[in-house]
CSV table of C-alpha atoms in Angstrom, one decimal:
chain,number,residue,atom,x,y,z
A,1,UNK,CA,33.8,24.8,15.8
A,2,UNK,CA,32.6,23.6,12.4
A,3,UNK,CA,32.8,19.8,12.2
A,4,UNK,CA,34.9,18.4,9.4
A,5,UNK,CA,33.8,15.9,6.8
A,6,UNK,CA,35.4,12.9,8.5
A,7,UNK,CA,33.2,13.6,11.6
A,8,UNK,CA,30.1,13.7,9.5
A,9,UNK,CA,31.1,10.4,7.8
A,10,UNK,CA,31.7,8.8,11.1
A,11,UNK,CA,28.3,10.0,12.4
A,12,UNK,CA,26.5,8.6,9.3
A,13,UNK,CA,28.2,5.2,9.7
A,14,UNK,CA,27.2,5.1,13.4
A,15,UNK,CA,23.6,6.0,12.6
A,16,UNK,CA,23.5,3.4,9.8
A,17,UNK,CA,24.8,0.7,12.1
A,18,UNK,CA,22.2,1.6,14.8
A,19,UNK,CA,19.4,1.6,12.2
A,20,UNK,CA,20.6,-1.8,10.9
A,21,UNK,CA,20.4,-3.3,14.4
A,22,UNK,CA,16.8,-2.0,14.7
A,23,UNK,CA,15.8,-3.5,11.3
A,24,UNK,CA,17.5,-6.8,12.2
A,25,UNK,CA,15.5,-7.0,15.4
A,26,UNK,CA,12.3,-6.3,13.5
A,27,UNK,CA,13.2,-9.0,10.9
A,28,UNK,CA,14.1,-11.6,13.5
A,29,UNK,CA,11.1,-11.0,15.9
A,30,UNK,CA,8.1,-13.0,14.8
A,31,UNK,CA,4.6,-11.7,14.6
A,32,UNK,CA,1.7,-14.1,15.3
A,33,UNK,CA,-1.1,-13.4,12.8
A,34,UNK,CA,-4.7,-13.1,14.0
A,35,UNK,CA,-7.2,-13.9,11.2
A,36,UNK,CA,-10.1,-12.5,13.1
A,37,UNK,CA,-9.0,-8.9,12.7
A,38,UNK,CA,-7.5,-6.9,9.9
A,39,UNK,CA,-3.8,-6.0,10.2
A,40,UNK,CA,-2.8,-2.7,11.8
A,41,UNK,CA,-0.5,-0.2,10.2
A,42,UNK,CA,2.4,-1.4,12.4
A,43,UNK,CA,1.8,-5.0,11.5
A,44,UNK,CA,1.6,-4.1,7.8
A,45,UNK,CA,4.9,-2.2,8.1
A,46,UNK,CA,6.6,-5.1,10.0
A,47,UNK,CA,5.3,-7.6,7.4
A,48,UNK,CA,6.8,-5.4,4.6
A,49,UNK,CA,10.1,-5.1,6.4
A,50,UNK,CA,10.3,-8.9,6.7
A,51,UNK,CA,9.6,-9.5,3.0
A,52,UNK,CA,12.6,-11.0,1.1
A,53,UNK,CA,12.3,-8.4,-1.7
A,54,UNK,CA,12.6,-5.4,0.7
A,55,UNK,CA,15.4,-7.1,2.6
A,56,UNK,CA,17.4,-7.7,-0.6
A,57,UNK,CA,16.8,-4.1,-1.7
A,58,UNK,CA,17.8,-2.8,1.8
A,59,UNK,CA,21.0,-4.8,1.7
A,60,UNK,CA,21.7,-3.5,-1.9
A,61,UNK,CA,21.0,0.1,-0.8
A,62,UNK,CA,23.5,-0.2,2.1
A,63,UNK,CA,26.2,-1.7,-0.1
A,64,UNK,CA,25.8,0.9,-2.8
A,65,UNK,CA,25.7,3.7,-0.2
A,66,UNK,CA,28.9,2.4,1.5
A,67,UNK,CA,30.7,2.2,-1.9
A,68,UNK,CA,29.6,5.7,-2.8
A,69,UNK,CA,30.9,6.9,0.6
A,70,UNK,CA,34.2,5.2,0.2
A,71,UNK,CA,34.8,6.4,-3.4
A,72,UNK,CA,33.6,10.0,-3.0
A,73,UNK,CA,33.8,10.6,0.7
A,74,UNK,CA,30.5,12.6,0.3
A,75,UNK,CA,28.0,11.6,3.0
A,76,UNK,CA,25.2,13.5,1.2
A,77,UNK,CA,25.8,11.6,-2.0
A,78,UNK,CA,25.9,8.3,-0.1
A,79,UNK,CA,22.6,9.1,1.6
A,80,UNK,CA,21.0,10.1,-1.8
A,81,UNK,CA,22.2,7.0,-3.6
A,82,UNK,CA,20.9,4.8,-0.7
A,83,UNK,CA,17.5,6.5,-0.8
A,84,UNK,CA,17.4,6.1,-4.5
A,85,UNK,CA,18.0,2.4,-4.4
A,86,UNK,CA,15.5,1.9,-1.5
A,87,UNK,CA,12.7,3.9,-3.1
A,88,UNK,CA,13.3,3.0,-6.7
A,89,UNK,CA,10.2,0.7,-7.1
A,90,UNK,CA,8.0,3.4,-5.6
A,91,UNK,CA,9.4,6.3,-7.6
A,92,UNK,CA,9.9,4.6,-10.9
A,93,UNK,CA,7.7,1.6,-10.8
A,94,UNK,CA,4.0,2.2,-10.3
A,95,UNK,CA,3.1,-0.7,-12.6
A,96,UNK,CA,2.8,-3.2,-9.7
A,97,UNK,CA,0.5,-0.9,-7.8
A,98,UNK,CA,-1.7,-0.4,-10.8
A,99,UNK,CA,-1.7,-4.1,-11.5
A,100,UNK,CA,-2.7,-4.8,-7.9
A,101,UNK,CA,-5.6,-2.4,-8.3
A,102,UNK,CA,-6.7,-4.2,-11.4
A,103,UNK,CA,-6.4,-7.6,-9.7
A,104,UNK,CA,-8.6,-6.3,-6.8
A,105,UNK,CA,-11.2,-4.9,-9.2
A,106,UNK,CA,-11.3,-8.1,-11.1
A,107,UNK,CA,-11.7,-10.0,-7.9
A,108,UNK,CA,-14.5,-7.7,-6.9
A,109,UNK,CA,-16.3,-8.3,-10.2
A,110,UNK,CA,-16.1,-12.0,-9.8
A,111,UNK,CA,-17.4,-11.9,-6.2
A,112,UNK,CA,-20.2,-9.6,-7.3
A,113,UNK,CA,-21.3,-12.0,-10.0
A,114,UNK,CA,-21.0,-14.9,-7.6
A,115,UNK,CA,-23.1,-13.1,-5.1
A,116,UNK,CA,-25.7,-12.3,-7.7
A,117,UNK,CA,-25.9,-15.9,-8.8
A,118,UNK,CA,-26.3,-17.1,-5.2
A,119,UNK,CA,-29.1,-14.6,-4.5
A,120,UNK,CA,-30.8,-15.6,-7.7
A,121,UNK,CA,-31.0,-19.1,-6.4
A,122,UNK,CA,-33.4,-17.9,-3.7
A,123,UNK,CA,-30.7,-17.4,-1.0
A,124,UNK,CA,-30.9,-14.4,1.4
A,125,UNK,CA,-28.0,-11.9,1.6
A,126,UNK,CA,-27.0,-13.3,5.1
A,127,UNK,CA,-26.7,-16.7,3.5
A,128,UNK,CA,-25.1,-15.6,0.3
A,129,UNK,CA,-22.2,-13.7,1.8
A,130,UNK,CA,-20.7,-16.7,3.8
A,131,UNK,CA,-21.3,-19.0,0.8
A,132,UNK,CA,-19.5,-16.7,-1.6
A,133,UNK,CA,-16.7,-15.8,0.7
A,134,UNK,CA,-15.3,-19.3,0.7
A,135,UNK,CA,-14.8,-19.3,-3.0
A,136,UNK,CA,-13.9,-15.6,-3.4
A,137,UNK,CA,-10.6,-14.6,-5.2
A,138,UNK,CA,-7.6,-14.4,-2.9
A,139,UNK,CA,-7.3,-10.6,-3.3
A,140,UNK,CA,-10.5,-10.0,-1.2
A,141,UNK,CA,-11.0,-13.3,0.5
A,142,UNK,CA,-9.5,-12.3,3.9
A,143,UNK,CA,-11.8,-9.2,4.1
A,144,UNK,CA,-14.8,-11.3,3.2
A,145,UNK,CA,-13.8,-14.0,5.7
A,146,UNK,CA,-13.9,-11.3,8.5
A,147,UNK,CA,-17.2,-10.1,7.2
A,148,UNK,CA,-18.5,-13.6,7.5
A,149,UNK,CA,-17.3,-13.7,11.1
A,150,UNK,CA,-19.2,-10.5,11.8
A,151,UNK,CA,-22.4,-11.8,10.2
A,152,UNK,CA,-22.2,-15.0,12.3
A,153,UNK,CA,-21.6,-13.0,15.4
A,154,UNK,CA,-25.0,-11.3,14.8
A,155,UNK,CA,-23.5,-7.9,14.0
A,156,UNK,CA,-26.1,-5.9,12.1
A,157,UNK,CA,-25.4,-6.5,8.4
A,158,UNK,CA,-25.3,-2.9,7.4
A,159,UNK,CA,-22.7,-2.1,10.0
A,160,UNK,CA,-20.7,-5.2,9.0
A,161,UNK,CA,-20.8,-4.1,5.4
A,162,UNK,CA,-19.5,-0.6,6.4
A,163,UNK,CA,-16.7,-2.3,8.2
A,164,UNK,CA,-15.9,-4.2,5.0
A,165,UNK,CA,-15.8,-0.9,3.2
A,166,UNK,CA,-13.4,0.6,5.7
A,167,UNK,CA,-11.1,-2.4,5.2
A,168,UNK,CA,-11.2,-2.5,1.4
A,169,UNK,CA,-10.7,1.2,0.9
A,170,UNK,CA,-11.9,1.1,-2.7
A,171,UNK,CA,-14.4,3.3,-4.6
A,172,UNK,CA,-15.5,0.4,-6.9
A,173,UNK,CA,-16.2,-1.8,-3.8
A,174,UNK,CA,-18.2,1.0,-2.2
A,175,UNK,CA,-20.6,0.9,-5.2
A,176,UNK,CA,-21.4,-2.7,-4.5
A,177,UNK,CA,-21.3,-2.4,-0.7
A,178,UNK,CA,-23.6,0.7,-0.9
A,179,UNK,CA,-26.2,-1.2,-3.0
A,180,UNK,CA,-26.1,-4.1,-0.5
A,181,UNK,CA,-26.6,-1.7,2.5
A,182,UNK,CA,-29.6,-0.1,0.7
A,183,UNK,CA,-31.0,-3.5,0.2
A,184,UNK,CA,-30.5,-4.4,3.9
A,185,UNK,CA,-32.2,-1.2,5.1
A,186,UNK,CA,-35.0,-1.1,2.5
A,187,UNK,CA,-35.5,-4.8,1.9
A,188,UNK,CA,-36.4,-4.1,-1.7
A,189,UNK,CA,-36.5,-6.5,-4.6
A,190,UNK,CA,-34.3,-6.5,-7.7
A,191,UNK,CA,-31.0,-6.8,-5.9
A,192,UNK,CA,-29.8,-9.4,-8.5
A,193,UNK,CA,-30.5,-6.9,-11.4
A,194,UNK,CA,-28.6,-4.2,-9.6
A,195,UNK,CA,-25.6,-6.5,-9.0
A,196,UNK,CA,-25.7,-7.4,-12.7
A,197,UNK,CA,-25.5,-3.7,-13.7
A,198,UNK,CA,-22.7,-3.1,-11.2
A,199,UNK,CA,-20.7,-6.1,-12.5
A,200,UNK,CA,-21.1,-4.9,-16.1
A,201,UNK,CA,-20.0,-1.4,-15.1
A,202,UNK,CA,-17.0,-2.8,-13.2
A,203,UNK,CA,-16.0,-4.9,-16.1
A,204,UNK,CA,-16.1,-1.8,-18.4
A,205,UNK,CA,-14.0,0.0,-15.8
A,206,UNK,CA,-11.6,-2.9,-15.7
A,207,UNK,CA,-11.1,-2.8,-19.5
A,208,UNK,CA,-10.5,1.0,-19.4
A,209,UNK,CA,-7.9,0.7,-16.6
A,210,UNK,CA,-6.0,-2.0,-18.6
A,211,UNK,CA,-5.9,0.4,-21.6
A,212,UNK,CA,-4.7,3.3,-19.4
A,213,UNK,CA,-2.1,1.1,-17.8
A,214,UNK,CA,-0.7,0.1,-21.3
A,215,UNK,CA,-0.6,3.8,-22.3
A,216,UNK,CA,1.3,4.8,-19.1
A,217,UNK,CA,4.0,2.2,-19.6
A,218,UNK,CA,5.7,4.4,-22.2
A,219,UNK,CA,5.7,7.4,-19.8
A,220,UNK,CA,7.3,5.2,-17.1
A,221,UNK,CA,10.0,4.1,-19.5
A,222,UNK,CA,10.7,7.8,-20.3
A,223,UNK,CA,11.0,8.6,-16.6
A,224,UNK,CA,13.5,5.8,-16.1
A,225,UNK,CA,15.6,6.8,-19.0
A,226,UNK,CA,15.8,10.4,-17.7
A,227,UNK,CA,16.9,9.1,-14.3
A,228,UNK,CA,19.5,6.7,-15.7
A,229,UNK,CA,21.0,9.4,-17.9
A,230,UNK,CA,21.2,11.9,-15.0
A,231,UNK,CA,22.9,9.3,-12.8
A,232,UNK,CA,25.3,8.3,-15.5
A,233,UNK,CA,26.3,11.9,-16.2
A,234,UNK,CA,27.0,12.4,-12.4
A,235,UNK,CA,29.1,9.3,-12.3
A,236,UNK,CA,31.1,10.5,-15.4
A,237,UNK,CA,31.8,13.8,-13.7
A,238,UNK,CA,33.0,12.1,-10.5
A,239,UNK,CA,35.3,9.7,-12.3
A,240,UNK,CA,36.7,11.8,-15.2
A,241,UNK,CA,36.4,15.4,-13.9
A,242,UNK,CA,37.7,15.5,-10.4
A,243,UNK,CA,38.6,19.1,-10.6
A,244,UNK,CA,35.1,20.1,-11.5
A,245,UNK,CA,33.5,18.3,-8.5
A,246,UNK,CA,36.3,19.1,-6.0
A,247,UNK,CA,34.3,22.0,-4.3
A,248,UNK,CA,31.7,19.4,-3.2
A,249,UNK,CA,34.3,18.0,-0.8
A,250,UNK,CA,33.8,20.8,1.7
A,251,UNK,CA,31.0,21.3,4.2
A,252,UNK,CA,29.5,24.1,2.1
A,253,UNK,CA,29.8,21.8,-1.0
A,254,UNK,CA,27.8,19.1,0.8
A,255,UNK,CA,25.1,21.6,1.7
A,256,UNK,CA,24.9,22.6,-1.9
A,257,UNK,CA,24.9,19.0,-3.0
A,258,UNK,CA,22.0,18.4,-0.6
A,259,UNK,CA,20.0,21.2,-2.2
A,260,UNK,CA,20.8,19.9,-5.7
A,261,UNK,CA,19.7,16.3,-4.8
A,262,UNK,CA,16.6,17.7,-3.2
A,263,UNK,CA,15.6,19.4,-6.4
A,264,UNK,CA,16.3,16.3,-8.4
A,265,UNK,CA,14.2,14.2,-6.0
A,266,UNK,CA,11.3,16.7,-6.3
A,267,UNK,CA,11.5,16.5,-10.1
A,268,UNK,CA,11.6,12.7,-10.0
A,269,UNK,CA,8.6,12.6,-7.7
A,270,UNK,CA,6.7,15.0,-10.0
A,271,UNK,CA,7.5,12.7,-13.0
A,272,UNK,CA,6.4,9.8,-11.0
A,273,UNK,CA,3.1,11.5,-10.3
A,274,UNK,CA,2.7,12.1,-14.1
A,275,UNK,CA,3.4,8.5,-14.9
A,276,UNK,CA,1.1,7.0,-12.2
A,277,UNK,CA,-2.5,7.3,-11.4
A,278,UNK,CA,-4.3,7.9,-8.1
A,279,UNK,CA,-7.3,5.6,-7.4
A,280,UNK,CA,-10.7,7.2,-6.8
A,281,UNK,CA,-11.4,7.9,-3.2
A,282,UNK,CA,-14.0,5.8,-1.3
A,283,UNK,CA,-17.3,7.7,-0.7
A,284,UNK,CA,-19.2,5.8,1.9
A,285,UNK,CA,-19.7,7.6,5.3
A,286,UNK,CA,-18.3,5.4,8.0
A,287,UNK,CA,-19.6,7.1,11.1
A,288,UNK,CA,-21.4,3.9,12.1
A,289,UNK,CA,-18.8,1.5,10.9
A,290,UNK,CA,-17.3,0.9,14.4
A,291,UNK,CA,-18.3,-2.4,16.0
A,292,UNK,CA,-19.5,-2.1,19.6
A,293,UNK,CA,-17.9,-3.7,22.6
A,294,UNK,CA,-20.7,-6.2,23.1
A,295,UNK,CA,-20.4,-7.4,19.5
A,296,UNK,CA,-16.6,-7.6,19.8
A,297,UNK,CA,-17.0,-9.8,22.9
A,298,UNK,CA,-19.1,-12.1,20.9
A,299,UNK,CA,-16.6,-12.1,18.0
A,300,UNK,CA,-13.8,-12.7,20.6
A,301,UNK,CA,-15.7,-15.7,22.0
A,302,UNK,CA,-16.3,-17.2,18.6
A,303,UNK,CA,-12.8,-16.7,17.3
A,304,UNK,CA,-10.9,-17.4,20.5
A,305,UNK,CA,-9.6,-13.9,20.9
A,306,UNK,CA,-8.6,-12.5,24.3
A,307,UNK,CA,-10.1,-9.4,25.7
A,308,UNK,CA,-6.9,-7.4,24.9
A,309,UNK,CA,-7.0,-8.6,21.3
A,310,UNK,CA,-10.7,-7.6,21.1
A,311,UNK,CA,-9.7,-4.1,22.3
A,312,UNK,CA,-7.0,-4.0,19.6
A,313,UNK,CA,-9.6,-4.9,17.1
A,314,UNK,CA,-11.6,-1.9,18.1
A,315,UNK,CA,-8.6,0.4,18.0
A,316,UNK,CA,-7.6,-0.9,14.5
A,317,UNK,CA,-11.1,-0.3,13.1
A,318,UNK,CA,-11.3,3.2,14.6
A,319,UNK,CA,-8.0,4.0,13.1
A,320,UNK,CA,-9.2,2.9,9.7
A,321,UNK,CA,-12.4,5.0,10.0
A,322,UNK,CA,-10.3,8.0,11.1
A,323,UNK,CA,-8.0,7.6,8.1
A,324,UNK,CA,-11.0,7.7,5.7
A,325,UNK,CA,-12.3,11.0,7.1
């Protein structure tokens, strides 16, 4: 027996209520941060779910979805509108992501110049890294703080730098980290001059990214205008042309509407790809980036970690290395 539309609506309401309870539990349950290890993917997701911006957007998406369901009695339309509100910043934003990449690159340039100046003052690399980590820009300071912990735990510096590369996940950072690793392994002279050249190249890249970001802003506005016009036309048909959209009230109409919304979503994602840019992929090989158990026990002792937390640190770093391959 084919289920009617009321049954589908009731099932959607029940599923939404259950999902809301799960999200509420995630929001209420606290997470104790551990500064000695980078956050895992689950911790990053939980932290994002607990952010006020995402909570407000989730509440708005639920309200808009329920209103759409009440007014049209189309569960597919309600699900599509809810997804649109939830993923609006990702699909039609992009500016914040690009701005975050620029902020991280600027922080990397400042740290590179600070590291160069400290090394020029006759400090070794093992001494310069902890000294510059304390005054590093906030965008990369947590990663440099963990690098300092590895250095103080007597982890070989080249392996600690590879762990830093696995955490930053940035091609521009890999250029600096790669030069530091070569200096550690070869113990050659002229590291300050190399860092000066890398900082100059990074500043040129920073200026170029800013110009590209300004040029993409017009493309993003065009994408948003197309989406708003499409949504406005759909609302006009629902309100002023009931006879035209009446076939969508059946099960077959909902299946057709799902196909149409899927095509629109694919086109919106394609326009989002045109309006945004993918960062360059990191290039350092991280086969030796994993920290051994003995070194982790030393880090755990110095930072007050338990044995279980030290094992989680190993698992998190292995996951990061696997994601890079």
